[in-house]
Short mmCIF file of C-alpha atoms and ligand atoms in Angstrom, two decimals:
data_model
loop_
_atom_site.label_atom_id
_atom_site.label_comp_id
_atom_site.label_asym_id
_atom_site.label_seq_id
_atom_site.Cartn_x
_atom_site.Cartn_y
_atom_site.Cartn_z
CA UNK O 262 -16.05 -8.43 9.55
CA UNK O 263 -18.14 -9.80 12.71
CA UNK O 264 -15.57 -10.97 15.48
CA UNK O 265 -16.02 -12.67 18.35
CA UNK O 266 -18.28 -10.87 20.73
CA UNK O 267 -16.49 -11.99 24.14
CA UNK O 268 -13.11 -10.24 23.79
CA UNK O 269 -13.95 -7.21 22.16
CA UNK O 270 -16.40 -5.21 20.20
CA UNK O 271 -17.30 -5.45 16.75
CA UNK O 272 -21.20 -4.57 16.47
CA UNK O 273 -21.73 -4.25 12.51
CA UNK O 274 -20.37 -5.78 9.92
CA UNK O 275 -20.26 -4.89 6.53
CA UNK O 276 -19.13 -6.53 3.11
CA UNK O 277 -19.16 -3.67 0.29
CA UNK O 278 -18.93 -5.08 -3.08
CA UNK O 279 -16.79 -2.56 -5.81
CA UNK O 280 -14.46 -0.17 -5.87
CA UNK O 281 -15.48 3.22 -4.11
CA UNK O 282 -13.22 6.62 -4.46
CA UNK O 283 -14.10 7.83 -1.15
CA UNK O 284 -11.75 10.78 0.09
CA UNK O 285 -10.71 8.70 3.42
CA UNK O 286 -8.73 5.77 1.27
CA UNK O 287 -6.26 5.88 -0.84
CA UNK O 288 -7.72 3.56 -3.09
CA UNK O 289 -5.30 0.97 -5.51
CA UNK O 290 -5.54 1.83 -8.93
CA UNK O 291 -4.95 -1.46 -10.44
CA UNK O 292 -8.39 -3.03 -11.43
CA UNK O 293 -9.12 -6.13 -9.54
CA UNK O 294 -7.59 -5.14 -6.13
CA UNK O 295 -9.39 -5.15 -3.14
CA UNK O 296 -9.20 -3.12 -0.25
CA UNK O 297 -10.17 -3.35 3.10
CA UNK O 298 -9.98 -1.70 6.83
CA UNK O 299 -11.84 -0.49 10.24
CA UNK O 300 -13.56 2.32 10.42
CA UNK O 301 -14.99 3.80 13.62
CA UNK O 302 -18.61 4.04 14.00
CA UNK O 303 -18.28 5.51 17.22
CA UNK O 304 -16.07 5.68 20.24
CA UNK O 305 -15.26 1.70 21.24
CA UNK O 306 -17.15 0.67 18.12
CA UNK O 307 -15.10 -0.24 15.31
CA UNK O 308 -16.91 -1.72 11.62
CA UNK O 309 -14.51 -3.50 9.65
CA UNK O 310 -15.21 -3.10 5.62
CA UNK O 311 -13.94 -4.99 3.10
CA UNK O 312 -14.34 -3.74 -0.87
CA UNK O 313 -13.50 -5.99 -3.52
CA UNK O 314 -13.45 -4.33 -7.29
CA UNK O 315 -12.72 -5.86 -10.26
CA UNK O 316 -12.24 -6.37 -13.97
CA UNK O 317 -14.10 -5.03 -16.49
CA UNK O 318 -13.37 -5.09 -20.36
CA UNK O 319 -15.81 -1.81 -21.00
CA UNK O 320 -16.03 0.36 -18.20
CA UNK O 321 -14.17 2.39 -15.83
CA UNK O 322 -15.23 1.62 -12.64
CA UNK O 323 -17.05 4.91 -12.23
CA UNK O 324 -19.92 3.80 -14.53
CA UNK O 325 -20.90 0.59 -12.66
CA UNK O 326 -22.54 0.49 -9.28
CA UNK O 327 -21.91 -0.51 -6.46
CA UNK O 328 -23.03 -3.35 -4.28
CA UNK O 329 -23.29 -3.30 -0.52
CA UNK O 330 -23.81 -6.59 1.15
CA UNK O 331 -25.14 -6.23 4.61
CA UNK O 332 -25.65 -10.23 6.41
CA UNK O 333 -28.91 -10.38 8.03
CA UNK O 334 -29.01 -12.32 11.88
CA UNK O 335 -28.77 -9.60 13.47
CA UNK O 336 -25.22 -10.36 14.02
CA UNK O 337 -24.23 -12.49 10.75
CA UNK O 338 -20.90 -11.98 9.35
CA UNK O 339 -20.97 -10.19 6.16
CA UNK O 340 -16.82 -10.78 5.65
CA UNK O 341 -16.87 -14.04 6.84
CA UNK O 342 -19.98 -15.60 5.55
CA UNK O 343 -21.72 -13.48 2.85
CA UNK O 344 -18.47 -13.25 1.12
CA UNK O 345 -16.91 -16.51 1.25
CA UNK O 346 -20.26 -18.48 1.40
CA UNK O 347 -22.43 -16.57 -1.31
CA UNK O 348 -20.79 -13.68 -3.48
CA UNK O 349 -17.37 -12.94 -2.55
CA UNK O 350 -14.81 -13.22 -5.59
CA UNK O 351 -13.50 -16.23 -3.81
CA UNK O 352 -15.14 -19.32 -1.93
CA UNK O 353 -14.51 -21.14 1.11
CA UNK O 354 -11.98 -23.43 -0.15
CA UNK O 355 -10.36 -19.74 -1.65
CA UNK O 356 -11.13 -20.90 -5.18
CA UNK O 357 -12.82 -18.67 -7.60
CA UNK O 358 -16.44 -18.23 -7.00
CA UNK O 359 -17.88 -18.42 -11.03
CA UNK O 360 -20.62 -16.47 -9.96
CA UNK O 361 -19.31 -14.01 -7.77
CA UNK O 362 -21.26 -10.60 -7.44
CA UNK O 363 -17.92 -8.56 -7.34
CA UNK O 364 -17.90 -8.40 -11.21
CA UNK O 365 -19.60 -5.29 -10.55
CA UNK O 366 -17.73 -1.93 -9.35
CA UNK O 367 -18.88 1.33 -8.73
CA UNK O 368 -18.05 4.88 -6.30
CA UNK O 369 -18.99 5.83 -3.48
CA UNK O 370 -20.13 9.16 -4.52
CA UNK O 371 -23.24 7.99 -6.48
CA UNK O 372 -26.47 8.26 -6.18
CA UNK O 373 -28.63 5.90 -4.21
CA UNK O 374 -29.97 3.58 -6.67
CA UNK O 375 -31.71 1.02 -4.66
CA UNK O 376 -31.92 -1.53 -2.00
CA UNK O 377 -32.57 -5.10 -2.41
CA UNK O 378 -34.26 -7.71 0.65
CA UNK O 379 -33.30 -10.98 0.43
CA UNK O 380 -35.22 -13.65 2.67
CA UNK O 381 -35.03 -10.43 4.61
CA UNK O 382 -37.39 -10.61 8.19
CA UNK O 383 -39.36 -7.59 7.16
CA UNK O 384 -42.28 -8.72 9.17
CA UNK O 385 -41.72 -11.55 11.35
CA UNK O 386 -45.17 -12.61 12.35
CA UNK O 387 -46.59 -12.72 8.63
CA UNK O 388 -43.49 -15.44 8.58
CA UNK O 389 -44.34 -17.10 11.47
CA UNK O 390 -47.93 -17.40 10.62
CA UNK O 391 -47.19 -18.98 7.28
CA UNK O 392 -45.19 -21.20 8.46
CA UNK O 393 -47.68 -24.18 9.08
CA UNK O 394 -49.44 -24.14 5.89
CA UNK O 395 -46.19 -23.62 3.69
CA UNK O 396 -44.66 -27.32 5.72
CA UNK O 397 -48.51 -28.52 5.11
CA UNK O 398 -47.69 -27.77 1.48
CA UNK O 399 -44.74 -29.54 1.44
CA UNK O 400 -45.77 -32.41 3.40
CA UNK O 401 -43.59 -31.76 6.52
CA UNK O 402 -46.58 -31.55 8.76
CA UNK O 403 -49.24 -33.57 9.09
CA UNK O 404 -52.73 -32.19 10.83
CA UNK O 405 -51.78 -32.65 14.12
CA UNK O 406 -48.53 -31.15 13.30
CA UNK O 407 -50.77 -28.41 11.73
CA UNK O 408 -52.42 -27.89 14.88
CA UNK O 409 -50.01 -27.60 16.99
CA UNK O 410 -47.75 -25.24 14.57
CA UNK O 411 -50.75 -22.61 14.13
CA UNK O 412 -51.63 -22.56 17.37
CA UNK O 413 -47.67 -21.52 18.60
CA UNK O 414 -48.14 -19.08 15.95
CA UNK O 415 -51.05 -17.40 17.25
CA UNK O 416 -49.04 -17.23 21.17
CA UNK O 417 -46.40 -15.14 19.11
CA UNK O 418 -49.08 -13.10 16.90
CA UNK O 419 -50.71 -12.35 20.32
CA UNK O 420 -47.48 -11.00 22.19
CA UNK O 421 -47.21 -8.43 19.09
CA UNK O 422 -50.54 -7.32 19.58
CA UNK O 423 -49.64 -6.51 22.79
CA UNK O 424 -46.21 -5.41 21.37
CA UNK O 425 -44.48 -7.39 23.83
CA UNK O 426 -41.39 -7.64 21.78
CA UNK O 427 -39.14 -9.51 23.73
CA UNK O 428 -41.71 -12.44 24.77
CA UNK O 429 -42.35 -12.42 21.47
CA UNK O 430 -39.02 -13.53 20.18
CA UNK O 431 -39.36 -16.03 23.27
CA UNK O 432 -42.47 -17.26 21.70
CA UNK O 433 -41.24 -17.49 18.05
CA UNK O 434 -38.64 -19.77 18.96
CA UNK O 435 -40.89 -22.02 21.36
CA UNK O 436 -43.02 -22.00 17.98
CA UNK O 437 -39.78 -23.20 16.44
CA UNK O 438 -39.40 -26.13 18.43
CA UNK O 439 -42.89 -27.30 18.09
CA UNK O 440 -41.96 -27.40 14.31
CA UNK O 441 -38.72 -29.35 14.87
CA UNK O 442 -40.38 -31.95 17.01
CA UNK O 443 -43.36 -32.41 14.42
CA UNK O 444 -41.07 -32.12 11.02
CA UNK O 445 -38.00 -34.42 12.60
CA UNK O 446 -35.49 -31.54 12.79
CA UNK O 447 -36.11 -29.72 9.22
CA UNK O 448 -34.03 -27.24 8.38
CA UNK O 449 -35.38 -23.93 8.81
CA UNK O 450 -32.84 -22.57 6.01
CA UNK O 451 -33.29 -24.70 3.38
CA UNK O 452 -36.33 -27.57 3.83
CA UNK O 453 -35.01 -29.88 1.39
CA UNK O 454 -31.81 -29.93 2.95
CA UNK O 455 -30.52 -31.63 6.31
CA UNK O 456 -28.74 -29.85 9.06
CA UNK O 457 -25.88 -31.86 10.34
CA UNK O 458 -25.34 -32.02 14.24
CA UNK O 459 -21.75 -30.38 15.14
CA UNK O 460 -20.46 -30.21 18.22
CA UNK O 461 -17.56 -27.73 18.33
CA UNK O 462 -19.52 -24.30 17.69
CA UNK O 463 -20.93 -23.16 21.34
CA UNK O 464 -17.76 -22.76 22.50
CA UNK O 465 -16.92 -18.79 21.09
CA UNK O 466 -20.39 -17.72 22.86
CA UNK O 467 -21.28 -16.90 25.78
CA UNK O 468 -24.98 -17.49 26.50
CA UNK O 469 -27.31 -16.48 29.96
CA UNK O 470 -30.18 -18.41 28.79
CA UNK O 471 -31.56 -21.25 27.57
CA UNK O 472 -33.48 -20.62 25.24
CA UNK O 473 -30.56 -18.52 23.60
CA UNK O 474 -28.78 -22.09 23.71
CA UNK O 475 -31.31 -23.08 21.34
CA UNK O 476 -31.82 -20.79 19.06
CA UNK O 477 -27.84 -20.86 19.01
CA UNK O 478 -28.32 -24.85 17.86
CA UNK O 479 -30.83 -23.82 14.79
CA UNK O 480 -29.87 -20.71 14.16
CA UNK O 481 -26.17 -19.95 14.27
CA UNK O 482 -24.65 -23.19 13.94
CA UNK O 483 -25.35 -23.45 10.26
CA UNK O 484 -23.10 -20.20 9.93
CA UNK O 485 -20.41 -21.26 11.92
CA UNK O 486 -19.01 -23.65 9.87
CA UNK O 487 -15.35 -25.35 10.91
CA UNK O 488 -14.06 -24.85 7.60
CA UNK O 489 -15.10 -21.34 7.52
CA UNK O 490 -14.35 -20.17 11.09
CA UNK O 491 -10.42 -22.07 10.47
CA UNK O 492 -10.13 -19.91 7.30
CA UNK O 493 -11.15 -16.71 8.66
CA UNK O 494 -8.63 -17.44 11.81
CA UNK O 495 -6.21 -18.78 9.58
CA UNK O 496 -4.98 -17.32 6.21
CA UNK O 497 -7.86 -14.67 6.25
CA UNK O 498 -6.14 -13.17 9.39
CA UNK O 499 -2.62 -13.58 8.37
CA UNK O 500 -3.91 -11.81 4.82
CA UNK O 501 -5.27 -8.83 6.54
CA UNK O 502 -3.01 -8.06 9.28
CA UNK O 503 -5.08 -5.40 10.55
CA UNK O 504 -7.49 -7.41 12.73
CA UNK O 505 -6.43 -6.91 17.28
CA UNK O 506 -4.60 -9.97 18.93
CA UNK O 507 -7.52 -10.16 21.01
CA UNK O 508 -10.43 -10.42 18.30
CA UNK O 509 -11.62 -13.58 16.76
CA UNK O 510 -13.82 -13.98 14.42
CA UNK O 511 -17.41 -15.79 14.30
CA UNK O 512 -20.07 -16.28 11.69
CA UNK O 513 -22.60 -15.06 13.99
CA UNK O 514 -22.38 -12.70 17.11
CA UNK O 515 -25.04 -13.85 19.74
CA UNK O 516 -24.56 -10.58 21.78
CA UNK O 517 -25.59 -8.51 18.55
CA UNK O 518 -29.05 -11.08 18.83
CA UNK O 519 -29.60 -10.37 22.55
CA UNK O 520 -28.97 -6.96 22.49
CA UNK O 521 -31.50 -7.14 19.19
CA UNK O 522 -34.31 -9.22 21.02
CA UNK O 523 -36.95 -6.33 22.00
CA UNK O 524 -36.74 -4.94 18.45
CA UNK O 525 -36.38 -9.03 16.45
CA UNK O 526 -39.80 -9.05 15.88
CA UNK O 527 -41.13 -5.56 15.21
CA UNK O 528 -42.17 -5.05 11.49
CA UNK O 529 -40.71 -2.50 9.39
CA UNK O 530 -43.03 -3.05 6.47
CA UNK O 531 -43.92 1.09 6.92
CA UNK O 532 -39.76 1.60 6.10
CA UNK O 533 -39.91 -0.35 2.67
CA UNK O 534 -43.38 2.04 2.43
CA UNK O 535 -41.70 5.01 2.47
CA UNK O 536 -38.75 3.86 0.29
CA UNK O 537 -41.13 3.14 -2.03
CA UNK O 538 -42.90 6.70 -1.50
CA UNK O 539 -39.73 8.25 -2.16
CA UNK O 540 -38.86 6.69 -5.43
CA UNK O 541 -36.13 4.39 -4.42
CA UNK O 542 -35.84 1.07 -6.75
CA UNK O 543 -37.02 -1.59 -3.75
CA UNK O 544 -36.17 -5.45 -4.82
CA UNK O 545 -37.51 -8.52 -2.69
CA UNK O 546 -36.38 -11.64 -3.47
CA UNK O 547 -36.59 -14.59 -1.52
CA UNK O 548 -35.60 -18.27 -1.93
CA UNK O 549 -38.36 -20.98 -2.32
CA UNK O 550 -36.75 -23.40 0.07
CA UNK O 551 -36.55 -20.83 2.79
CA UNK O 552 -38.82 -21.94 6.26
CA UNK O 553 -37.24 -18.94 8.54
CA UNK O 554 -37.99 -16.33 5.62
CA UNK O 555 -40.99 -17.84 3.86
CA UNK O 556 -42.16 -16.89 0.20
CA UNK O 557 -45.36 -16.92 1.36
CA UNK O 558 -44.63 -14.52 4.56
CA UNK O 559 -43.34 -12.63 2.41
CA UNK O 560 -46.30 -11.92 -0.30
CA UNK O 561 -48.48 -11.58 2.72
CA UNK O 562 -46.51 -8.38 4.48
CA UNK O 563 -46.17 -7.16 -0.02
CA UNK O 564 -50.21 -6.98 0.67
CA UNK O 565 -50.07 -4.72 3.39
CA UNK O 566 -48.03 -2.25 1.64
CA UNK O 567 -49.84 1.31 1.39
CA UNK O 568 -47.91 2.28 -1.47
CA UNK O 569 -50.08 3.78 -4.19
CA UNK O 570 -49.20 1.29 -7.16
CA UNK O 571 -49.46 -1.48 -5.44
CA UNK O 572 -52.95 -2.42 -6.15
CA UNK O 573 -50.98 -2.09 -10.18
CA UNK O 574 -48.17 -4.41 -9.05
CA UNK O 575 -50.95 -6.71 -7.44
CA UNK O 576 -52.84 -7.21 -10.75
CA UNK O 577 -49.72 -8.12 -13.10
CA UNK O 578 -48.26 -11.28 -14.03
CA UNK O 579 -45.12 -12.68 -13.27
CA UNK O 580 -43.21 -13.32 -15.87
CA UNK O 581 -40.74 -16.93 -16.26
CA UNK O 582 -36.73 -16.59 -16.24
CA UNK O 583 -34.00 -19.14 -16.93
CA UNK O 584 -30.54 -18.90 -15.44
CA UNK O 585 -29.43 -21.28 -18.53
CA UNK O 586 -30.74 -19.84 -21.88
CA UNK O 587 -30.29 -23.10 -23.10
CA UNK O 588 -32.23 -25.34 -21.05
CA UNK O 589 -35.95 -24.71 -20.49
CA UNK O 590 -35.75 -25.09 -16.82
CA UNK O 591 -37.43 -22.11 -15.22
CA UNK O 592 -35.19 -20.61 -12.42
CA UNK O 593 -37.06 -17.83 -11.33
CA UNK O 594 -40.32 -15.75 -11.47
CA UNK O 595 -40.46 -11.79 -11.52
CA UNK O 596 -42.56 -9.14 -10.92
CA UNK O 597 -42.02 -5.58 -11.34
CA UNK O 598 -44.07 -2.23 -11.20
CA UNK O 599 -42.66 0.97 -11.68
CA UNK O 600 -39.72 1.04 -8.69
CA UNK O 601 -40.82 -2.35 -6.88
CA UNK O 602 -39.79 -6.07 -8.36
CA UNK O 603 -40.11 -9.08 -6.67
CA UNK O 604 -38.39 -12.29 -7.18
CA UNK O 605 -39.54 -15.73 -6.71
CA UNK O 606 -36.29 -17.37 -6.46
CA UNK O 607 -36.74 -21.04 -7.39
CA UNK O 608 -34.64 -24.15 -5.70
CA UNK O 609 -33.05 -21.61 -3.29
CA UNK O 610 -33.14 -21.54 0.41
CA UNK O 611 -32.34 -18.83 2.81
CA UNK O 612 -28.89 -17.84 1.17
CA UNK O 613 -29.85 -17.95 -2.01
CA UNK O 614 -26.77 -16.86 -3.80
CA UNK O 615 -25.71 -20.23 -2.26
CA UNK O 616 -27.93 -22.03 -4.04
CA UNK O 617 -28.54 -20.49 -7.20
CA UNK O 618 -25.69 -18.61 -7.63
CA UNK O 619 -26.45 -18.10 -11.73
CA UNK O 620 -29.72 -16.98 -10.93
CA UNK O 621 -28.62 -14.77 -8.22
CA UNK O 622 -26.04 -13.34 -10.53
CA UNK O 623 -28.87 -12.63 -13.18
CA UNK O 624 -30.76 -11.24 -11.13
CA UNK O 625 -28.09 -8.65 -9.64
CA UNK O 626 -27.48 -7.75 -13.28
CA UNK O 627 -31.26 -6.92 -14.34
CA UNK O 628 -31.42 -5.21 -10.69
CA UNK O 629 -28.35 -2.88 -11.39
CA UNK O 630 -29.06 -2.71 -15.46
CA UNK O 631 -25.99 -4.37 -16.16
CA UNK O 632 -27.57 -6.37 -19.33
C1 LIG U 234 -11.88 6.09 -14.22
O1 LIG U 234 -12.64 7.05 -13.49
C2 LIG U 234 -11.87 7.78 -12.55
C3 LIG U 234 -12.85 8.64 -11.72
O2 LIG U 234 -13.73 9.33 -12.55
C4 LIG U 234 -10.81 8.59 -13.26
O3 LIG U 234 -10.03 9.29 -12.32
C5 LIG U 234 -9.93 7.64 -14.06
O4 LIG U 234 -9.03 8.38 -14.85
C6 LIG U 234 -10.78 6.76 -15.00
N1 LIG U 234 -9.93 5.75 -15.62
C7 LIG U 234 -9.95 5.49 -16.91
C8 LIG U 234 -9.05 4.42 -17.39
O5 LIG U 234 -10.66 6.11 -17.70
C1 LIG U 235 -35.39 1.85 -11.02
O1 LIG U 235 -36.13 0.85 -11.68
C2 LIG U 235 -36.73 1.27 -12.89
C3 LIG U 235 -37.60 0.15 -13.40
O2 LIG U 235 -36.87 -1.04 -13.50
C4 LIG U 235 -35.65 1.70 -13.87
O3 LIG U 235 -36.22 2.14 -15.07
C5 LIG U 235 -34.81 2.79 -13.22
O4 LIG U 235 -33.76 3.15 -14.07
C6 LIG U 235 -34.27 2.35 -11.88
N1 LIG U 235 -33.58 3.45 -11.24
C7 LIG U 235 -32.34 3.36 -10.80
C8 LIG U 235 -31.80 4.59 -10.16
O5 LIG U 235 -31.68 2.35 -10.92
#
């Protein structure tokens, strides 16, 4: 769980997803418990962990895998928001999430199956530069909007040539404002959806400058949510009874981002590279709504892959997949060579178990070869 990064320190946050049987915990032994505490990452830094398993009419838990949720930002709140918000057993309003991703349970001592990216900022200027034709596409930019976008763009592709990091992250978000002003405010998470102004969210951050108030506004306010910040504070807190007096909690830790802003927009395509060189299952998916995380970003840094069978992966077809066997509605598009598979996740923004939480679900379940 992220808390509040004024009054004490909480860098990482982490939502694991099962049941794990590492020698630390005494772990319950009832199915559908969930367990949770702190563990220290290293002196003064404290990760709190929260594992949910669950029921399953077949298996013990040690033949089903387990799911680690790590919340993107840097400094989103995997507790807080990835499991109340997208695929925690419960939701917001602590009813039962029908498509919750803690179905699945696994150990600790298992092999490393895979990893899967999710509108995951693998290389941030292929993003950025797709970002004017993908609002062309969708008419929410006109050619002077066009313009204007693509040439912000290029500012922030040439800082990264000159690997100035930092003014680079400056830059991206100067490139986002030039796309607020010319698309009336769209919402970089989800462009078919509005962002509504609230006003009670700055004050849990500290901020030393102004741009950082900004990228606060579009960024973090989206994950800060009243209703989720009062239940975390609230009955969340009373629930777990381990969290310090002094920590509160927050959907999104801006000293995580500003400690994070030299390395924000460094690519990392070469990491996914060698995962793929050393034979570990790699999934992208990424929600067609996203702006921040682009589908189209995304297929561009795919390209620059050097992995051997990609030129294979390249030349095959996706194939069609429907979240409701019944309807024909198509919910998704796949891909998938040897240990890469990429998902074109359809009517889905940034969080797209949000959004599509049946195709999310399906998708989890081909992913882990659960069907
Ligand atoms: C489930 O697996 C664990 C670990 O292998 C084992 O200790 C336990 O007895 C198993 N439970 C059942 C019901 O088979
Ligand atoms: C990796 O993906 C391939 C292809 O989908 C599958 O056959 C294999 O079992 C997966 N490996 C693991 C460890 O999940």
């Amino acid at each position: 769980m992220e808390l509040a990064p004024r009054s004490c320190r909480m860098p990482l946050l982490l939502l694991l997803l099962g049941l794990s049987t590492g020698a630390v915990i005494s772990w319950p032994t009832e199915e559908g418990k969930e367990v949770w505490d702190y563990v220290t990452v290293r002196k003064d830094a404290h990760m709190f962990w929260w594992l949910y398993y669950a029921t399953s009419p077949s298996k013990n838990f040690s033949e089903l895998p387990l799911v680690m949720w790590l919340q993107g930002g840097p400094g989103g709140s995997s507790t807080g928001f990835g499991n109340f918000e997208e695929i925690g057993p419960l939701d917001r309003d602590l009813k039962p999430r029908r498509t919750t991703w803690a179905i699945q349970q696994g150990t600790i001592q298992c092999n490393f199956a895979g990893v899967a990216l999710g509108d995951s900022w693998i290389s941030p200027i292929d993003s950025v530069l797709s970002w004017g034709p993908y609002l062309y596409s969708m008419s929410l930019l006109d050619d002077q909007g066009l313009a204007e976008v693509s040439q912000a763009a290029e500012q922030v592709l040439d800082a990264i040539n000159k690997r100035l990091y930092k003014e680079a992250t400056e830059l991206w978000e100067k490139a986002e404002m030039v796309i607020e002003q010319n698309t009336d405010g769209v919402n970089f998470y989800n462009i078919l959806t509005k962002t509504s102004p609230t006003s009670t969210m700055k004050s849990s951050l500290e901020f030393t400058q102004s741009h950082t108030v900004h990228l606060f506004q579009r960024h973090v306010r989206h994950l800060q949510q009243d209703a989720l910040s009062q239940l975390m504070n609230g009955p969340i807190r009373k629930k777990l009874k381990i969290i310090p007096e002094d920590c509160s909690w927050g959907g999104q830790a801006a000293s995580v981002f500003l400690n994070m802003e030299g390395d924000f927009m460094k690519p990392v395509i070469s990491i996914v590279d060698e995962l793929l060189e050393a034979g570990v299952n790699v999934t992208v998916y990424n929600g067609q709504l996203d702006l921040i995380v682009d589908t189209m970003g995304q297929e561009a840094w795919v390209r620059k892959l050097e992995w051997a069978e990609l030129p294979k992966f390249s030349q095959l077809k996706w194939k069609p997949l429907y979240s409701d066997p019944k309807t024909s509605e198509t919910s998704a598009f796949v891909k998938s060579h040897k240990n890469l598979a990429f998902y074109w996740i359809l009517r889905a923004g940034h969080m797209v178990p949000s959004d599509q939480g049946d195709m999310a679900l399906q998708m989890m379940r081909l992913v882990t070869q659960q069907e």
